[in-house]
Amino acid sequence: MLENLIYGFGVAATFQNLSACFIGALLGTAIGVLPGIGPLATISLLLPLTFGMPSTTAIIMLAGIYYGAQYGGSTTSILMNLPGEVSSVITTLDGYQMAKNGQAGPALAVAAIGSFIAGCVATLVVAIAGPLLTAVALSFGPADYFSLMLLGLIVASVLSEGNVVKSIAMMIAGVGIGLVGTDVQTGQQRFTFDIPELSDGIGFAPMAMGMFGIAEVIRNLEMPEVREALKTRISRLWLTGEEWRRVAAPIARGTTLGTLVGILPGGGAALSSMGAYTLERRVSRNKHLFGKGAIEGVAAPESANNAAAQTSFIPLLTLGIPANAVMALMIGALIIQGIQPGPRMIEAQPDLFWGLIASMWLGNLMLVVINLPLIGMWVRLLKVPYDLMYPAILVFCAIGVYSLNNNNFDVFVTVVFAFLGYLFSKIGCPPAPMLIGFVLGPMMEEHLRRAMLLSRGDPMVFLERPISATLLVLAVIAVAAMAIPSLRKGKEEALHQA
Amino acid sequence: MRFRPDAQDIFAGVMFIAFAALMLYLNFESHPIGTARRMGSGYMPMLAFGLLAALGLAILIGGLFTGPEPIGRFAWRDMALILGATTVFGLSVERLGFVVSISLCILIASLAEKTWKPLRVLGLTLFLLALCWAVFIWYLDIRIRLFPWSH
Amino acid sequence: MTRRIALPRRWVLAAIGTTVAAPAPVRAQAWPSGPIRLVVPFAPGGTTDVMARLVADRLGPRLGTTVIVENRAGAGATIGSTFVAQAAPDGHTLVMSNIASHGIAPSLYRNLRYDALKDFAHVAMVTRNPSVMVANPDFEAKSFAEVVRVAKARPDGLDYGVSGAGSSNHLLGLRVAKAAGIRLTPVFYRGAGPAMTDTIAGVVPLMFDGLPSATGHIREGRVRGIATSGAERAAAVPDIPTFKELGLDIVSYQWFGISAPAGTPAEIVQRLNREIRAVLADTAVMQRFDQLGGTTLEMTPDQYTAFIAEEIAVWAPVVEASGARVD
């Protein structure tokens, strides 16, 4: 084991591979920061470049882009309320609030540090237990996934502050919007109105850019005071001793959760950061601060999503199966190189396997080194006068969204959701649960119907399978935990009023 | 409970009910529902939008008593300019190219600022054009036409 | 060609410059007068995308320009194809025509916005590959004969995983079931990856997949190859029999080629055809395609057009019978 790792460092530490790792990490950070353009778009643009590279170098660079983007993605979420992917939606909840409170520095710092720690731990897990954990991923059948998604949705409904019924309604509405497009089980077009662009569903990025980023621009324009607050109340860049104490446990819990959930192909990233956030809200001593700028609410999900980003390599490395769209591209990159990803790769291409693992460590280290000094610059970005800032945000969002599919339809989708996002803010409907429902809902449906098809319509399959049954029990507990305090509170309020 | 209408909740409730009703109608029109054992493509939409309608009703009824929470003023002008700028970008990017559509987008958006300073907007436009060119075209090499006459 | 990030972009351009400079023949017409866009109607990274990029890479220098791959994915490869059908027929916009967009879509989508034959000038075939039926290695049936026996013994027949409703593999499964007189129920996934995961895990016993993406899993024993759909056995997996050998009248390939909008001048189509075939004849390219599990195939524009017409005729009744038609 140890000698393998040392061997891997030998591979990763060559000048060529180090620079590939550095370029990847840097590029990843850059594209993570740009709204709209995610790791998927960038890796696909860069793919042809890797044709000419040695395979190990190529994959090290692509991996660097992938986890670099996880770092960069938190930056815009915190500074501008612009989440690039599902996992960053969670970061906006408290991260952007911290920025509004003048704590952008500590928020960015804790995101970087949490990601670093999580990345290191998760990489170790990939190296040691990768093949073993594959079995876990394979033991999840459709029934188990359904129960997991159901649990995820229930957990998501308590994400935001305020009226729980409205949160749940937003989430269900998100599920409904997620159903637009081709039905996986029948191929039928649902709610597409004969628009071909809708046949693959509404894109996540246009929806998130609109509802969060651009709607926020409109809100800031109408409230100049908030803009001023963002600008003037910038304090320190680093964490205080007190904050260090507050984030230690959340980072540890987030890392653990992210490492485990990341292994599951499909939905791992979204569930991990959401789960970590909800867990913290339950166990934290600072529950009342959540949603108002709790540093724990940034530390835990950021750690979780970076841990999940690393462990999502496990199905790729051990089975040759992609856990998400980015991983599918990585497989494409490997296949171009004439390498078949899978368990044999560890023996057949030890350079590649151990070199990649070692480079993940080095890459995480580089990312911290790149990102910590940048915090000062990012925070200073907030001081840019808003009349110069918002057209820039708008233009970057628009180009980013357009370039996703080279299709202006996505730009129009962004406009619609920007309007809705603004409307929702006026009537007290939180957008985060909608995005979560949008992502998890269709997956839940898909697994539900697949499970029912395979069991020939026998619903007992959800209770007979131990994993599924356990998750369902957790879901029931979650509902109870949610319902009891609010019932009690309702009673108290009623008594007060009486 | 006293009748104290909450405009936010009432609006939200009506919105959810209307959206759910529309989608339910479309769903029954065009998708087979099936049964719980053999679900058709309309089954999940039926559940989701049915539940949404129920929740909307709950919010609406609740909203009659939990107020008053008025809906804030809508910044119509700001909203129209920001959304308009983005729409114009979407409409023009393929035909007029990157440079023109970005300039239009910035120009329209900049009108949302209370005091419109032509020189400042011009400077910003030039700066952003250069920045976007560097980031998106030179660095990321996205596929986008530069000028109306370019290929 | 690649012009992606700062440094390599210049190297690449320089490299192109030198290769072009040497054999540049005097061009009769002013084509190409700029970069050529090759629209790939799939998401980047899949085998087909990779193959398209391989061709684009070598085609550019031969034409003295750059061939830019542009991914416009969606709606069973019909969005990218629609885009090209409506593009200017000046030889600067091409599409990777394929079995989904040009073979099956004409029967599958009622509201298709192009005619797969009339709206295109089909240029050249590029490559094709057979599909393969695989089974979970622990599944009781180890051969096609046993699959038939097990399927007949069970009242519900057997399930097979497949990438999407209306995909060529979905329809191939139905054809196999009909020809063998057994009941096979398709279980759909979002893409071949998740379907393969569930086949390896044993959630579904069988799967139909394109050979390129399944080869690695077969070789490493994660799934068992049952039969391939080619006219003869595939070189990548020579010990797997074909459906034809097994007595079923089924020969089916996934294929893709290159097409231009209808109205593209005949000289340009001919020139493109010559250059594409020259690229395909290159041993290095052949080897690459071979590794990926595809066979390069040379056809004239007329042959390719006739081939597509034939494919549309083959799939129409299968789509009809499957009930997968999308309204």
PDB file of C-alpha atoms in Angstrom, chain C residues 81-259:
ATOM      1  CA  SER C  81     -29.281  17.423 -37.154  1.00  0.00           C
ATOM      2  CA  THR C  82     -32.102  19.956 -37.389  1.00  0.00           C
ATOM      3  CA  PHE C  83     -29.573  22.729 -36.948  1.00  0.00           C
ATOM      4  CA  VAL C  84     -27.505  21.492 -39.878  1.00  0.00           C
ATOM      5  CA  ALA C  85     -30.533  20.757 -42.067  1.00  0.00           C
ATOM      6  CA  GLN C  86     -31.343  24.456 -41.772  1.00  0.00           C
ATOM      7  CA  ALA C  87     -27.768  25.735 -42.163  1.00  0.00           C
ATOM      8  CA  ALA C  88     -26.374  27.393 -45.296  1.00  0.00           C
ATOM      9  CA  PRO C  89     -25.428  24.721 -47.872  1.00  0.00           C
ATOM     10  CA  ASP C  90     -21.958  26.148 -48.461  1.00  0.00           C
ATOM     11  CA  GLY C  91     -19.922  23.200 -47.272  1.00  0.00           C
ATOM     12  CA  HIS C  92     -18.928  24.920 -44.043  1.00  0.00           C
ATOM     13  CA  THR C  93     -21.458  23.200 -41.799  1.00  0.00           C
ATOM     14  CA  LEU C  94     -21.566  19.416 -41.574  1.00  0.00           C
ATOM     15  CA  VAL C  95     -23.294  16.991 -39.273  1.00  0.00           C
ATOM     16  CA  MET C  96     -22.382  13.593 -37.997  1.00  0.00           C
ATOM     17  CA  SER C  97     -25.406  11.747 -39.351  1.00  0.00           C
ATOM     18  CA  ASN C  98     -26.088   8.518 -37.504  1.00  0.00           C
ATOM     19  CA  ILE C  99     -28.461   5.664 -36.862  1.00  0.00           C
ATOM     20  CA  ALA C 100     -30.453   7.588 -34.268  1.00  0.00           C
ATOM     21  CA  SER C 101     -30.972  10.846 -36.140  1.00  0.00           C
ATOM     22  CA  HIS C 102     -31.148   9.494 -39.683  1.00  0.00           C
ATOM     23  CA  GLY C 103     -32.114   5.827 -39.331  1.00  0.00           C
ATOM     24  CA  ILE C 104     -34.647   5.670 -36.499  1.00  0.00           C
ATOM     25  CA  ALA C 105     -35.794   9.249 -35.830  1.00  0.00           C
ATOM     26  CA  PRO C 106     -37.784   9.512 -39.102  1.00  0.00           C
ATOM     27  CA  SER C 107     -40.101   6.758 -37.828  1.00  0.00           C
ATOM     28  CA  LEU C 108     -39.830   7.606 -34.128  1.00  0.00           C
ATOM     29  CA  TYR C 109     -40.673  11.310 -33.993  1.00  0.00           C
ATOM     30  CA  ARG C 110     -43.899  12.609 -35.414  1.00  0.00           C
ATOM     31  CA  ASN C 111     -42.757  16.223 -35.175  1.00  0.00           C
ATOM     32  CA  LEU C 112     -39.307  15.819 -36.700  1.00  0.00           C
ATOM     33  CA  ARG C 113     -38.278  19.085 -38.336  1.00  0.00           C
ATOM     34  CA  TYR C 114     -36.225  17.584 -41.147  1.00  0.00           C
ATOM     35  CA  ASP C 115     -36.470  14.887 -43.765  1.00  0.00           C
ATOM     36  CA  ALA C 116     -33.521  12.562 -43.266  1.00  0.00           C
ATOM     37  CA  LEU C 117     -33.125  12.118 -47.021  1.00  0.00           C
ATOM     38  CA  LYS C 118     -34.409  15.269 -48.709  1.00  0.00           C
ATOM     39  CA  ASP C 119     -32.905  17.850 -46.377  1.00  0.00           C
ATOM     40  CA  PHE C 120     -29.352  16.547 -46.564  1.00  0.00           C
ATOM     41  CA  ALA C 121     -26.617  15.938 -49.067  1.00  0.00           C
ATOM     42  CA  HIS C 122     -25.112  12.824 -47.553  1.00  0.00           C
ATOM     43  CA  VAL C 123     -21.358  12.892 -47.940  1.00  0.00           C
ATOM     44  CA  ALA C 124     -19.709   9.746 -46.636  1.00  0.00           C
ATOM     45  CA  MET C 125     -20.021   6.826 -44.294  1.00  0.00           C
ATOM     46  CA  VAL C 126     -17.429   6.815 -41.556  1.00  0.00           C
ATOM     47  CA  THR C 127     -17.784   3.820 -39.300  1.00  0.00           C
ATOM     48  CA  ARG C 128     -20.083   1.185 -37.971  1.00  0.00           C
ATOM     49  CA  ASN C 129     -20.087  -1.275 -35.109  1.00  0.00           C
ATOM     50  CA  PRO C 130     -22.304  -4.154 -34.084  1.00  0.00           C
ATOM     51  CA  SER C 131     -24.286  -4.295 -30.867  1.00  0.00           C
ATOM     52  CA  VAL C 132     -23.906  -7.038 -28.330  1.00  0.00           C
ATOM     53  CA  MET C 133     -26.220  -8.869 -25.967  1.00  0.00           C
ATOM     54  CA  VAL C 134     -24.531  -9.363 -22.633  1.00  0.00           C
ATOM     55  CA  ALA C 135     -25.577 -11.127 -19.445  1.00  0.00           C
ATOM     56  CA  ASN C 136     -24.673 -10.860 -15.805  1.00  0.00           C
ATOM     57  CA  PRO C 137     -21.917 -13.467 -15.304  1.00  0.00           C
ATOM     58  CA  ASP C 138     -23.845 -15.205 -12.496  1.00  0.00           C
ATOM     59  CA  PHE C 139     -27.047 -15.406 -14.495  1.00  0.00           C
ATOM     60  CA  GLU C 140     -28.071 -19.001 -15.061  1.00  0.00           C
ATOM     61  CA  ALA C 141     -28.170 -18.734 -18.842  1.00  0.00           C
ATOM     62  CA  LYS C 142     -24.665 -18.817 -20.243  1.00  0.00           C
ATOM     63  CA  SER C 143     -25.468 -18.958 -23.946  1.00  0.00           C
ATOM     64  CA  PHE C 144     -28.151 -17.710 -26.260  1.00  0.00           C
ATOM     65  CA  ALA C 145     -29.835 -21.146 -26.359  1.00  0.00           C
ATOM     66  CA  GLU C 146     -30.041 -21.057 -22.556  1.00  0.00           C
ATOM     67  CA  VAL C 147     -31.378 -17.517 -22.589  1.00  0.00           C
ATOM     68  CA  VAL C 148     -34.173 -18.706 -24.857  1.00  0.00           C
ATOM     69  CA  ARG C 149     -34.859 -21.701 -22.615  1.00  0.00           C
ATOM     70  CA  VAL C 150     -34.930 -19.619 -19.411  1.00  0.00           C
ATOM     71  CA  ALA C 151     -37.058 -16.937 -21.022  1.00  0.00           C
ATOM     72  CA  LYS C 152     -39.590 -19.516 -22.162  1.00  0.00           C
ATOM     73  CA  ALA C 153     -39.653 -21.136 -18.735  1.00  0.00           C
ATOM     74  CA  ARG C 154     -40.592 -17.895 -16.984  1.00  0.00           C
ATOM     75  CA  PRO C 155     -44.096 -16.549 -17.431  1.00  0.00           C
ATOM     76  CA  ASP C 156     -42.860 -12.961 -17.593  1.00  0.00           C
ATOM     77  CA  GLY C 157     -39.891 -13.677 -19.815  1.00  0.00           C
ATOM     78  CA  LEU C 158     -36.674 -11.808 -19.071  1.00  0.00           C
ATOM     79  CA  ASP C 159     -35.739  -8.161 -18.574  1.00  0.00           C
ATOM     80  CA  TYR C 160     -33.000  -6.391 -20.456  1.00  0.00           C
ATOM     81  CA  GLY C 161     -31.350  -3.118 -19.627  1.00  0.00           C
ATOM     82  CA  VAL C 162     -30.934  -0.599 -22.393  1.00  0.00           C
ATOM     83  CA  SER C 163     -29.928   3.006 -22.797  1.00  0.00           C
ATOM     84  CA  GLY C 164     -33.175   4.630 -23.883  1.00  0.00           C
ATOM     85  CA  ALA C 165     -36.613   4.159 -25.357  1.00  0.00           C
ATOM     86  CA  GLY C 166     -36.410   4.214 -29.132  1.00  0.00           C
ATOM     87  CA  SER C 167     -32.647   3.658 -29.185  1.00  0.00           C
ATOM     88  CA  SER C 168     -31.249   1.163 -31.678  1.00  0.00           C
ATOM     89  CA  ASN C 169     -30.422  -1.242 -28.857  1.00  0.00           C
ATOM     90  CA  HIS C 170     -33.935  -1.072 -27.481  1.00  0.00           C
ATOM     91  CA  LEU C 171     -35.332  -1.925 -30.898  1.00  0.00           C
ATOM     92  CA  LEU C 172     -32.697  -4.581 -31.494  1.00  0.00           C
ATOM     93  CA  GLY C 173     -33.826  -6.287 -28.286  1.00  0.00           C
ATOM     94  CA  LEU C 174     -37.373  -6.329 -29.597  1.00  0.00           C
ATOM     95  CA  ARG C 175     -36.242  -7.753 -32.917  1.00  0.00           C
ATOM     96  CA  VAL C 176     -34.289 -10.507 -31.178  1.00  0.00           C
ATOM     97  CA  ALA C 177     -37.234 -11.344 -28.934  1.00  0.00           C
ATOM     98  CA  LYS C 178     -39.571 -11.569 -31.888  1.00  0.00           C
ATOM     99  CA  ALA C 179     -37.183 -13.641 -33.997  1.00  0.00           C
ATOM    100  CA  ALA C 180     -36.477 -16.076 -31.157  1.00  0.00           C
ATOM    101  CA  GLY C 181     -40.114 -16.244 -30.074  1.00  0.00           C
ATOM    102  CA  ILE C 182     -39.405 -15.191 -26.494  1.00  0.00           C
ATOM    103  CA  ARG C 183     -40.565 -12.386 -24.241  1.00  0.00           C
ATOM    104  CA  LEU C 184     -37.975  -9.727 -23.421  1.00  0.00           C
ATOM    105  CA  THR C 185     -39.001  -6.638 -21.460  1.00  0.00           C
ATOM    106  CA  PRO C 186     -36.892  -3.510 -21.923  1.00  0.00           C
ATOM    107  CA  VAL C 187     -35.835  -1.661 -18.776  1.00  0.00           C
ATOM    108  CA  PHE C 188     -34.701   1.829 -19.721  1.00  0.00           C
ATOM    109  CA  TYR C 189     -31.842   3.829 -18.293  1.00  0.00           C
ATOM    110  CA  ARG C 190     -30.432   7.281 -18.861  1.00  0.00           C
ATOM    111  CA  GLY C 191     -27.517   6.113 -20.940  1.00  0.00           C
ATOM    112  CA  ALA C 192     -25.555   2.912 -21.307  1.00  0.00           C
ATOM    113  CA  GLY C 193     -23.403   3.537 -18.204  1.00  0.00           C
ATOM    114  CA  PRO C 194     -26.116   3.109 -15.570  1.00  0.00           C
ATOM    115  CA  ALA C 195     -27.630   0.200 -17.513  1.00  0.00           C
ATOM    116  CA  MET C 196     -24.246  -1.534 -17.491  1.00  0.00           C
ATOM    117  CA  THR C 197     -23.892  -0.909 -13.746  1.00  0.00           C
ATOM    118  CA  ASP C 198     -27.188  -2.641 -13.102  1.00  0.00           C
ATOM    119  CA  THR C 199     -26.268  -5.518 -15.392  1.00  0.00           C
ATOM    120  CA  ILE C 200     -22.986  -6.027 -13.568  1.00  0.00           C
ATOM    121  CA  ALA C 201     -24.825  -5.825 -10.254  1.00  0.00           C
ATOM    122  CA  GLY C 202     -27.434  -8.317 -11.470  1.00  0.00           C
ATOM    123  CA  VAL C 203     -30.411  -5.971 -11.169  1.00  0.00           C
ATOM    124  CA  VAL C 204     -31.224  -6.839 -14.775  1.00  0.00           C
ATOM    125  CA  PRO C 205     -29.977 -10.173 -16.156  1.00  0.00           C
ATOM    126  CA  LEU C 206     -29.426  -9.020 -19.733  1.00  0.00           C
ATOM    127  CA  MET C 207     -28.445  -5.911 -21.617  1.00  0.00           C
ATOM    128  CA  PHE C 208     -28.073  -4.776 -25.213  1.00  0.00           C
ATOM    129  CA  ASP C 209     -25.220  -2.345 -25.750  1.00  0.00           C
ATOM    130  CA  GLY C 210     -23.026  -1.020 -28.515  1.00  0.00           C
ATOM    131  CA  LEU C 211     -19.943  -3.196 -28.799  1.00  0.00           C
ATOM    132  CA  PRO C 212     -17.423  -0.370 -28.241  1.00  0.00           C
ATOM    133  CA  SER C 213     -18.679   0.495 -24.779  1.00  0.00           C
ATOM    134  CA  ALA C 214     -19.244  -3.144 -23.772  1.00  0.00           C
ATOM    135  CA  THR C 215     -15.961  -4.687 -24.963  1.00  0.00           C
ATOM    136  CA  GLY C 216     -13.934  -3.805 -21.882  1.00  0.00           C
ATOM    137  CA  HIS C 217     -16.558  -5.164 -19.509  1.00  0.00           C
ATOM    138  CA  ILE C 218     -16.762  -8.392 -21.514  1.00  0.00           C
ATOM    139  CA  ARG C 219     -13.003  -8.894 -21.678  1.00  0.00           C
ATOM    140  CA  GLU C 220     -12.610  -8.352 -17.965  1.00  0.00           C
ATOM    141  CA  GLY C 221     -15.410 -10.737 -17.127  1.00  0.00           C
ATOM    142  CA  ARG C 222     -17.824  -8.284 -15.518  1.00  0.00           C
ATOM    143  CA  VAL C 223     -20.471  -9.353 -18.012  1.00  0.00           C
ATOM    144  CA  ARG C 224     -20.735 -12.332 -20.330  1.00  0.00           C
ATOM    145  CA  GLY C 225     -21.073 -11.762 -24.069  1.00  0.00           C
ATOM    146  CA  ILE C 226     -24.012 -13.749 -25.444  1.00  0.00           C
ATOM    147  CA  ALA C 227     -24.242 -12.726 -29.079  1.00  0.00           C
ATOM    148  CA  THR C 228     -23.271  -9.896 -31.411  1.00  0.00           C
ATOM    149  CA  SER C 229     -25.401  -8.366 -34.122  1.00  0.00           C
ATOM    150  CA  GLY C 230     -22.900  -8.151 -37.007  1.00  0.00           C
ATOM    151  CA  ALA C 231     -22.839 -10.140 -40.222  1.00  0.00           C
ATOM    152  CA  GLU C 232     -19.757 -11.916 -38.970  1.00  0.00           C
ATOM    153  CA  ARG C 233     -18.037 -12.166 -35.609  1.00  0.00           C
ATOM    154  CA  ALA C 234     -16.438  -9.013 -34.281  1.00  0.00           C
ATOM    155  CA  ALA C 235     -12.638  -8.946 -34.233  1.00  0.00           C
ATOM    156  CA  ALA C 236     -12.661  -7.423 -30.740  1.00  0.00           C
ATOM    157  CA  VAL C 237     -14.596 -10.370 -29.265  1.00  0.00           C
ATOM    158  CA  PRO C 238     -14.035 -13.282 -31.692  1.00  0.00           C
ATOM    159  CA  ASP C 239     -15.474 -15.990 -29.444  1.00  0.00           C
ATOM    160  CA  ILE C 240     -18.951 -14.475 -29.215  1.00  0.00           C
ATOM    161  CA  PRO C 241     -21.304 -15.880 -31.879  1.00  0.00           C
ATOM    162  CA  THR C 242     -23.512 -13.695 -34.047  1.00  0.00           C
ATOM    163  CA  PHE C 243     -27.289 -13.780 -34.021  1.00  0.00           C
ATOM    164  CA  LYS C 244     -27.045 -14.892 -37.617  1.00  0.00           C
ATOM    165  CA  GLU C 245     -24.985 -17.957 -36.679  1.00  0.00           C
ATOM    166  CA  LEU C 246     -27.565 -18.705 -34.014  1.00  0.00           C
ATOM    167  CA  GLY C 247     -30.222 -18.885 -36.688  1.00  0.00           C
ATOM    168  CA  LEU C 248     -31.864 -15.474 -36.295  1.00  0.00           C
ATOM    169  CA  ASP C 249     -32.245 -13.327 -39.370  1.00  0.00           C
ATOM    170  CA  ILE C 250     -30.793 -10.254 -37.703  1.00  0.00           C
ATOM    171  CA  VAL C 251     -27.862  -8.181 -38.849  1.00  0.00           C
ATOM    172  CA  SER C 252     -27.716  -4.733 -37.298  1.00  0.00           C
ATOM    173  CA  TYR C 253     -25.058  -2.099 -36.878  1.00  0.00           C
ATOM    174  CA  GLN C 254     -24.803   1.264 -35.232  1.00  0.00           C
ATOM    175  CA  TRP C 255     -23.296   3.581 -37.785  1.00  0.00           C
ATOM    176  CA  PHE C 256     -22.374   7.153 -38.412  1.00  0.00           C
ATOM    177  CA  GLY C 257     -21.206   9.209 -41.318  1.00  0.00           C
ATOM    178  CA  ILE C 258     -20.984  12.800 -42.400  1.00  0.00           C
ATOM    179  CA  SER C 259     -23.710  14.798 -44.129  1.00  0.00           C
TER     180      SER C 259
END
